[in-house]
Amino acid sequence: MTPGPRSKPPVYRRERRLPRRLRELTPTRAFNPRTFFREMVWKALLTPRTGTPKRPSFPRLHHGQVALTWIGHASFLIQFTDLNALIDPNFANWLFFLKRIRRSGLKVEDLPPIDLVLLTHAHFDHFHKPSLRKLPHPKIAVMPWGMGDLAHDLGFERIVELEWWDRFSHNGWTVTLTPCRHWGARVLRDDHRGYGGFILEYQGRRIFHAGDSAYFEGFKEIGQHCPPDIALLPIGAYKPDSFRNVHMGPDEALQVFKDVRAQWMVPMHYGTFKLSFEDPDEPPRWLRELARQQGLLSSIRFLEEGVPELF
């Protein structure tokens, strides 16, 4: 492990106060068990599951080219000529009582051999143990501090934990853990586990996956110290308004895109699981509208699940 890019940027205060009850994530007057069940469970149960896993045709790449395949939610396959990396892989059709309403873009058995797995935090929709156990020969897993014990029996050859702005390098590629505004507990009082986003650098390219995050000033530091070519940014799970304490909507995601000074924005974290009260098709529709108004639509790449896209 080596120091972060250039001089280490300021480390933002970690939010240690975790929600102890679901109602702390929602406006008090808006929340009751009936509302929660109707919005996040019942509506999903009534929604037909859409999407079909594709048998991917992975492109032949030249040095410096990168192919991104969106699996769904926050899950991506990132491919270079000789590196296959997965971020937050989740192939589940159910998360306990929460139904997946868009099937994963590809099946786990259709993945290439995986060299690197990046895990942004321990929440069940991002750190999904059954999916991780099925990965084809995963070599290295990189994750925030305090998560290694969750991964020790998942088949990884090596597990690396990082603090914010720490870096790990191997075979020419480098991963940096970046700050975010979220929380990392697997269960409500499990507050020793970390959280963050990742910068993956290889072959002259730089890809930023923001993980789960609300908007905060730290994105400007990322843009100053390591601006990415491609920013994978969450745009869903922002209603009711108190959810913006830990998530962002399309309006804030566009501001993050500007703050980190990326060339391309790829939206994620929408339309797969119903984790909030907005309609599943609202985030991309709103993002297109805002991006068109701000003259940024040509910089946004909406990926279809299971279809590799060259950058």
GROMACS .gro file of C-alpha atoms in nm:
model
  311
    1MET     CA    1   0.000   0.000   0.000
    2THR     CA    2   0.136   0.340  -0.094
    3PRO     CA    3   0.027   0.697  -0.011
    4GLY     CA    4  -0.263   0.849  -0.205
    5PRO     CA    5  -0.231   1.038  -0.533
    6ARG     CA    6   0.000   1.337  -0.501
    7SER     CA    7  -0.043   1.478  -0.149
    8LYS     CA    8  -0.329   1.329   0.050
    9PRO     CA    9  -0.642   1.546   0.031
   10PRO     CA   10  -0.824   1.638   0.352
   11VAL     CA   11  -1.001   1.346   0.516
   12TYR     CA   12  -1.363   1.432   0.576
   13ARG     CA   13  -1.524   1.349   0.905
   14ARG     CA   14  -1.688   1.009   0.893
   15GLU     CA   15  -2.052   1.011   0.988
   16ARG     CA   16  -2.060   0.773   1.282
   17ARG     CA   17  -2.425   0.827   1.374
   18LEU     CA   18  -2.613   0.543   1.206
   19PRO     CA   19  -2.989   0.512   1.168
   20ARG     CA   20  -3.116   0.292   1.449
   21ARG     CA   21  -3.464   0.251   1.301
   22LEU     CA   22  -3.603   0.268   0.950
   23ARG     CA   23  -3.811   0.570   1.041
   24GLU     CA   24  -3.490   0.773   1.093
   25LEU     CA   25  -3.431   0.748   0.717
   26THR     CA   26  -3.773   0.891   0.636
   27PRO     CA   27  -3.972   1.200   0.732
   28THR     CA   28  -4.155   1.121   1.056
   29ARG     CA   29  -4.496   1.223   0.925
   30ALA     CA   30  -4.451   1.034   0.599
   31PHE     CA   31  -4.335   0.709   0.749
   32ASN     CA   32  -4.535   0.427   0.896
   33PRO     CA   33  -4.505   0.051   0.846
   34ARG     CA   34  -4.801   0.049   0.608
   35THR     CA   35  -4.641   0.314   0.385
   36PHE     CA   36  -4.308   0.133   0.384
   37PHE     CA   37  -4.469  -0.199   0.293
   38ARG     CA   38  -4.683  -0.044   0.019
   39GLU     CA   39  -4.403   0.157  -0.143
   40MET     CA   40  -4.106  -0.076  -0.119
   41VAL     CA   41  -4.253  -0.425  -0.097
   42TRP     CA   42  -4.607  -0.441  -0.231
   43LYS     CA   43  -4.549  -0.220  -0.537
   44ALA     CA   44  -4.244  -0.426  -0.631
   45LEU     CA   45  -4.438  -0.750  -0.589
   46LEU     CA   46  -4.701  -0.620  -0.831
   47THR     CA   47  -4.437  -0.506  -1.082
   48PRO     CA   48  -4.353  -0.771  -1.343
   49ARG     CA   49  -3.982  -0.848  -1.347
   50THR     CA   50  -3.836  -0.726  -1.677
   51GLY     CA   51  -3.509  -0.765  -1.863
   52THR     CA   52  -3.336  -1.072  -1.999
   53PRO     CA   53  -2.979  -1.179  -1.919
   54LYS     CA   54  -2.769  -1.160  -2.232
   55ARG     CA   55  -2.495  -1.392  -2.341
   56PRO     CA   56  -2.235  -1.120  -2.374
   57SER     CA   57  -2.006  -1.072  -2.668
   58PHE     CA   58  -1.705  -0.919  -2.501
   59PRO     CA   59  -1.507  -0.699  -2.742
   60ARG     CA   60  -1.143  -0.746  -2.835
   61LEU     CA   61  -0.963  -0.454  -2.675
   62HIS     CA   62  -0.652  -0.259  -2.761
   63HIS     CA   63  -0.419  -0.104  -2.504
   64GLY     CA   64  -0.596   0.190  -2.340
   65GLN     CA   65  -0.947   0.079  -2.437
   66VAL     CA   66  -1.194  -0.009  -2.164
   67ALA     CA   67  -1.524  -0.196  -2.190
   68LEU     CA   68  -1.797  -0.142  -1.930
   69THR     CA   69  -2.081  -0.386  -1.881
   70TRP     CA   70  -2.360  -0.278  -1.646
   71ILE     CA   71  -2.496  -0.582  -1.464
   72GLY     CA   72  -2.762  -0.376  -1.289
   73HIS     CA   73  -2.795  -0.167  -0.971
   74ALA     CA   74  -2.435  -0.068  -0.878
   75SER     CA   75  -2.274  -0.377  -1.037
   76PHE     CA   76  -2.027  -0.341  -1.325
   77LEU     CA   77  -1.778  -0.551  -1.513
   78ILE     CA   78  -1.478  -0.339  -1.620
   79GLN     CA   79  -1.245  -0.490  -1.880
   80PHE     CA   80  -0.905  -0.392  -2.014
   81THR     CA   81  -0.685  -0.602  -2.242
   82ASP     CA   82  -0.561  -0.813  -1.951
   83LEU     CA   83  -0.771  -0.710  -1.650
   84ASN     CA   84  -1.127  -0.809  -1.559
   85ALA     CA   85  -1.265  -0.619  -1.260
   86LEU     CA   86  -1.605  -0.643  -1.094
   87ILE     CA   87  -1.758  -0.376  -0.872
   88ASP     CA   88  -2.030  -0.463  -0.618
   89PRO     CA   89  -2.150  -0.774  -0.805
   90ASN     CA   90  -2.511  -0.868  -0.728
   91PHE     CA   91  -2.702  -1.126  -0.933
   92ALA     CA   92  -2.983  -1.187  -0.682
   93ASN     CA   93  -3.351  -1.183  -0.772
   94TRP     CA   94  -3.443  -1.116  -0.408
   95LEU     CA   95  -3.286  -0.929  -0.118
   96PHE     CA   96  -3.480  -1.080   0.169
   97PHE     CA   97  -3.834  -0.950   0.098
   98LEU     CA   98  -3.721  -0.693  -0.164
   99LYS     CA   99  -3.784  -0.809  -0.520
  100ARG     CA  100  -3.546  -0.737  -0.805
  101ILE     CA  101  -3.761  -0.581  -1.076
  102ARG     CA  102  -3.494  -0.584  -1.351
  103ARG     CA  103  -3.304  -0.906  -1.409
  104SER     CA  104  -2.926  -0.897  -1.404
  105GLY     CA  105  -2.778  -0.812  -1.742
  106LEU     CA  106  -2.574  -1.131  -1.757
  107LYS     CA  107  -2.548  -1.455  -1.568
  108VAL     CA  108  -2.264  -1.518  -1.329
  109GLU     CA  109  -2.158  -1.826  -1.529
  110ASP     CA  110  -2.103  -1.605  -1.836
  111LEU     CA  111  -1.843  -1.389  -1.662
  112PRO     CA  112  -1.480  -1.410  -1.768
  113PRO     CA  113  -1.218  -1.503  -1.505
  114ILE     CA  114  -1.216  -1.223  -1.250
  115ASP     CA  115  -0.886  -1.066  -1.148
  116LEU     CA  116  -1.017  -0.794  -0.916
  117VAL     CA  117  -1.334  -0.733  -0.713
  118LEU     CA  118  -1.403  -0.391  -0.563
  119LEU     CA  119  -1.659  -0.375  -0.282
  120THR     CA  120  -1.772  -0.027  -0.178
  121HIS     CA  121  -1.942  -0.114   0.153
  122ALA     CA  122  -2.109  -0.397   0.341
  123HIS     CA  123  -2.477  -0.329   0.269
  124PHE     CA  124  -2.652  -0.639   0.138
  125ASP     CA  125  -2.732  -0.489  -0.203
  126HIS     CA  126  -2.363  -0.409  -0.263
  127PHE     CA  127  -2.184  -0.686  -0.071
  128HIS     CA  128  -2.393  -0.987  -0.173
  129LYS     CA  129  -2.226  -1.299  -0.042
  130PRO     CA  130  -2.414  -1.557  -0.255
  131SER     CA  131  -2.312  -1.370  -0.571
  132LEU     CA  132  -1.951  -1.339  -0.454
  133ARG     CA  133  -1.927  -1.711  -0.378
  134LYS     CA  134  -2.021  -1.794  -0.738
  135LEU     CA  135  -1.757  -1.577  -0.905
  136PRO     CA  136  -1.513  -1.756  -1.136
  137HIS     CA  137  -1.179  -1.779  -0.956
  138PRO     CA  138  -1.164  -1.427  -0.806
  139LYS     CA  139  -0.809  -1.331  -0.723
  140ILE     CA  140  -0.801  -1.002  -0.528
  141ALA     CA  141  -1.076  -0.824  -0.336
  142VAL     CA  142  -1.029  -0.459  -0.233
  143MET     CA  143  -1.267  -0.300   0.015
  144PRO     CA  144  -1.285  -0.033   0.287
  145TRP     CA  145  -1.157  -0.087   0.639
  146GLY     CA  146  -1.334  -0.329   0.872
  147MET     CA  147  -1.485  -0.552   0.601
  148GLY     CA  148  -1.225  -0.823   0.560
  149ASP     CA  149  -1.387  -1.064   0.805
  150LEU     CA  150  -1.699  -1.071   0.585
  151ALA     CA  151  -1.495  -1.184   0.284
  152HIS     CA  152  -1.255  -1.443   0.429
  153ASP     CA  153  -1.462  -1.745   0.320
  154LEU     CA  154  -1.567  -1.621  -0.026
  155GLY     CA  155  -1.283  -1.770  -0.229
  156PHE     CA  156  -1.054  -1.471  -0.274
  157GLU     CA  157  -0.681  -1.534  -0.298
  158ARG     CA  158  -0.608  -1.199  -0.134
  159ILE     CA  159  -0.815  -0.944   0.061
  160VAL     CA  160  -0.703  -0.581   0.088
  161GLU     CA  161  -0.862  -0.321   0.317
  162LEU     CA  162  -0.806   0.050   0.257
  163GLU     CA  163  -0.868   0.376   0.438
  164TRP     CA  164  -0.984   0.683   0.248
  165TRP     CA  165  -0.718   0.795  -0.003
  166ASP     CA  166  -0.506   0.485   0.050
  167ARG     CA  167  -0.394   0.311  -0.269
  168PHE     CA  168  -0.322  -0.046  -0.366
  169SER     CA  169  -0.120  -0.133  -0.678
  170HIS     CA  170  -0.067  -0.465  -0.850
  171ASN     CA  171   0.045  -0.568  -1.201
  172GLY     CA  172   0.039  -0.209  -1.324
  173TRP     CA  173  -0.309  -0.111  -1.205
  174THR     CA  174  -0.391   0.103  -0.901
  175VAL     CA  175  -0.702   0.130  -0.686
  176THR     CA  176  -0.770   0.427  -0.460
  177LEU     CA  177  -1.047   0.436  -0.198
  178THR     CA  178  -1.221   0.775  -0.210
  179PRO     CA  179  -1.445   0.936   0.053
  180CYS     CA  180  -1.820   0.948   0.026
  181ARG     CA  181  -2.114   1.041   0.245
  182HIS     CA  182  -2.289   0.720   0.342
  183TRP     CA  183  -2.255   0.453   0.612
  184GLY     CA  184  -2.103   0.107   0.610
  185ALA     CA  185  -2.274  -0.107   0.871
  186ARG     CA  186  -2.399  -0.450   0.769
  187VAL     CA  187  -2.648  -0.436   1.055
  188LEU     CA  188  -2.770  -0.121   1.222
  189ARG     CA  189  -2.520  -0.103   1.511
  190ASP     CA  190  -2.230  -0.263   1.324
  191ASP     CA  191  -2.050   0.071   1.299
  192HIS     CA  192  -1.684  -0.029   1.260
  193ARG     CA  193  -1.705  -0.104   0.887
  194GLY     CA  194  -1.596   0.143   0.622
  195TYR     CA  195  -1.748   0.277   0.302
  196GLY     CA  196  -1.632   0.473   0.001
  197GLY     CA  197  -1.592   0.491  -0.374
  198PHE     CA  198  -1.307   0.370  -0.593
  199ILE     CA  199  -1.075   0.512  -0.856
  200LEU     CA  200  -0.937   0.239  -1.081
  201GLU     CA  201  -0.635   0.346  -1.289
  202TYR     CA  202  -0.485   0.134  -1.564
  203GLN     CA  203  -0.336   0.179  -1.911
  204GLY     CA  204  -0.369   0.556  -1.888
  205ARG     CA  205  -0.740   0.540  -1.804
  206ARG     CA  206  -0.913   0.638  -1.482
  207ILE     CA  207  -1.260   0.514  -1.380
  208PHE     CA  208  -1.450   0.640  -1.075
  209HIS     CA  209  -1.726   0.440  -0.906
  210ALA     CA  210  -1.886   0.658  -0.639
  211GLY     CA  211  -2.041   0.373  -0.441
  212ASP     CA  212  -2.347   0.483  -0.244
  213SER     CA  213  -2.327   0.847  -0.147
  214ALA     CA  214  -2.514   1.165  -0.078
  215TYR     CA  215  -2.371   1.481  -0.227
  216PHE     CA  216  -2.088   1.642  -0.029
  217GLU     CA  217  -1.795   1.876  -0.091
  218GLY     CA  218  -1.547   1.589  -0.106
  219PHE     CA  219  -1.633   1.527  -0.470
  220LYS     CA  220  -1.452   1.850  -0.555
  221GLU     CA  221  -1.137   1.710  -0.392
  222ILE     CA  222  -1.164   1.402  -0.611
  223GLY     CA  223  -1.186   1.627  -0.915
  224GLN     CA  224  -0.881   1.823  -0.807
  225HIS     CA  225  -0.658   1.526  -0.721
  226CYS     CA  226  -0.760   1.251  -0.963
  227PRO     CA  227  -1.024   1.356  -1.220
  228PRO     CA  228  -1.156   1.044  -1.395
  229ASP     CA  229  -1.232   0.975  -1.757
  230ILE     CA  230  -1.552   0.795  -1.663
  231ALA     CA  231  -1.771   0.852  -1.355
  232LEU     CA  232  -2.018   0.581  -1.253
  233LEU     CA  233  -2.268   0.775  -1.043
  234PRO     CA  234  -2.581   0.673  -0.850
  235ILE     CA  235  -2.904   0.853  -0.940
  236GLY     CA  236  -3.174   0.663  -0.748
  237ALA     CA  237  -3.314   0.607  -0.395
  238TYR     CA  238  -3.370   0.977  -0.313
  239LYS     CA  239  -3.735   0.986  -0.203
  240PRO     CA  240  -3.847   1.074   0.058
  241ASP     CA  241  -3.618   1.372   0.102
  242SER     CA  242  -3.448   1.235   0.413
  243PHE     CA  243  -3.299   0.959   0.193
  244ARG     CA  244  -3.074   1.231   0.051
  245ASN     CA  245  -2.876   1.208   0.373
  246VAL     CA  246  -2.717   0.895   0.225
  247HIS     CA  247  -2.814   0.897  -0.146
  248MET     CA  248  -2.833   1.148  -0.431
  249GLY     CA  249  -3.080   1.219  -0.705
  250PRO     CA  250  -3.011   1.303  -1.071
  251ASP     CA  251  -2.978   1.673  -0.990
  252GLU     CA  252  -2.696   1.616  -0.742
  253ALA     CA  253  -2.536   1.345  -0.955
  254LEU     CA  254  -2.498   1.598  -1.237
  255GLN     CA  255  -2.326   1.831  -0.993
  256VAL     CA  256  -2.092   1.546  -0.892
  257PHE     CA  257  -2.015   1.488  -1.260
  258LYS     CA  258  -1.906   1.851  -1.285
  259ASP     CA  259  -1.719   1.842  -0.954
  260VAL     CA  260  -1.507   1.539  -1.042
  261ARG     CA  261  -1.442   1.680  -1.393
  262ALA     CA  262  -1.511   1.354  -1.573
  263GLN     CA  263  -1.551   1.322  -1.949
  264TRP     CA  264  -1.831   1.065  -1.933
  265MET     CA  265  -2.106   0.997  -1.682
  266VAL     CA  266  -2.264   0.652  -1.655
  267PRO     CA  267  -2.573   0.649  -1.429
  268MET     CA  268  -2.636   0.355  -1.197
  269HIS     CA  269  -2.823   0.256  -0.879
  270TYR     CA  270  -3.172   0.287  -1.024
  271GLY     CA  271  -3.445   0.066  -1.165
  272THR     CA  272  -3.316  -0.267  -1.029
  273PHE     CA  273  -3.444  -0.289  -0.671
  274LYS     CA  274  -3.716  -0.066  -0.529
  275LEU     CA  275  -3.522   0.083  -0.239
  276SER     CA  276  -3.714   0.410  -0.210
  277PHE     CA  277  -4.043   0.579  -0.294
  278GLU     CA  278  -3.979   0.728  -0.640
  279ASP     CA  279  -4.106   0.542  -0.946
  280PRO     CA  280  -3.831   0.320  -1.094
  281ASP     CA  281  -3.837   0.504  -1.429
  282GLU     CA  282  -3.821   0.852  -1.277
  283PRO     CA  283  -3.440   0.883  -1.219
  284PRO     CA  284  -3.326   0.831  -1.583
  285ARG     CA  285  -3.612   1.042  -1.717
  286TRP     CA  286  -3.527   1.328  -1.482
  287LEU     CA  287  -3.155   1.296  -1.554
  288ARG     CA  288  -3.215   1.324  -1.930
  289GLU     CA  289  -3.429   1.632  -1.877
  290LEU     CA  290  -3.174   1.804  -1.655
  291ALA     CA  291  -2.879   1.708  -1.876
  292ARG     CA  292  -3.059   1.841  -2.185
  293GLN     CA  293  -3.126   2.171  -2.009
  294GLN     CA  294  -2.760   2.200  -1.906
  295GLY     CA  295  -2.615   2.094  -2.241
  296LEU     CA  296  -2.463   1.776  -2.094
  297LEU     CA  297  -2.672   1.507  -2.259
  298SER     CA  298  -2.396   1.408  -2.502
  299SER     CA  299  -2.165   1.335  -2.206
  300ILE     CA  300  -2.400   1.083  -2.047
  301ARG     CA  301  -2.395   0.717  -2.148
  302PHE     CA  302  -2.703   0.519  -2.044
  303LEU     CA  303  -2.594   0.157  -2.052
  304GLU     CA  304  -2.822  -0.136  -2.125
  305GLU     CA  305  -2.778  -0.417  -1.877
  306GLY     CA  306  -2.555  -0.693  -2.013
  307VAL     CA  307  -2.430  -0.502  -2.318
  308PRO     CA  308  -2.055  -0.413  -2.312
  309GLU     CA  309  -1.982  -0.054  -2.417
  310LEU     CA  310  -1.642   0.069  -2.535
  311PHE     CA  311  -1.488   0.386  -2.395
   0.00000   0.00000   0.00000
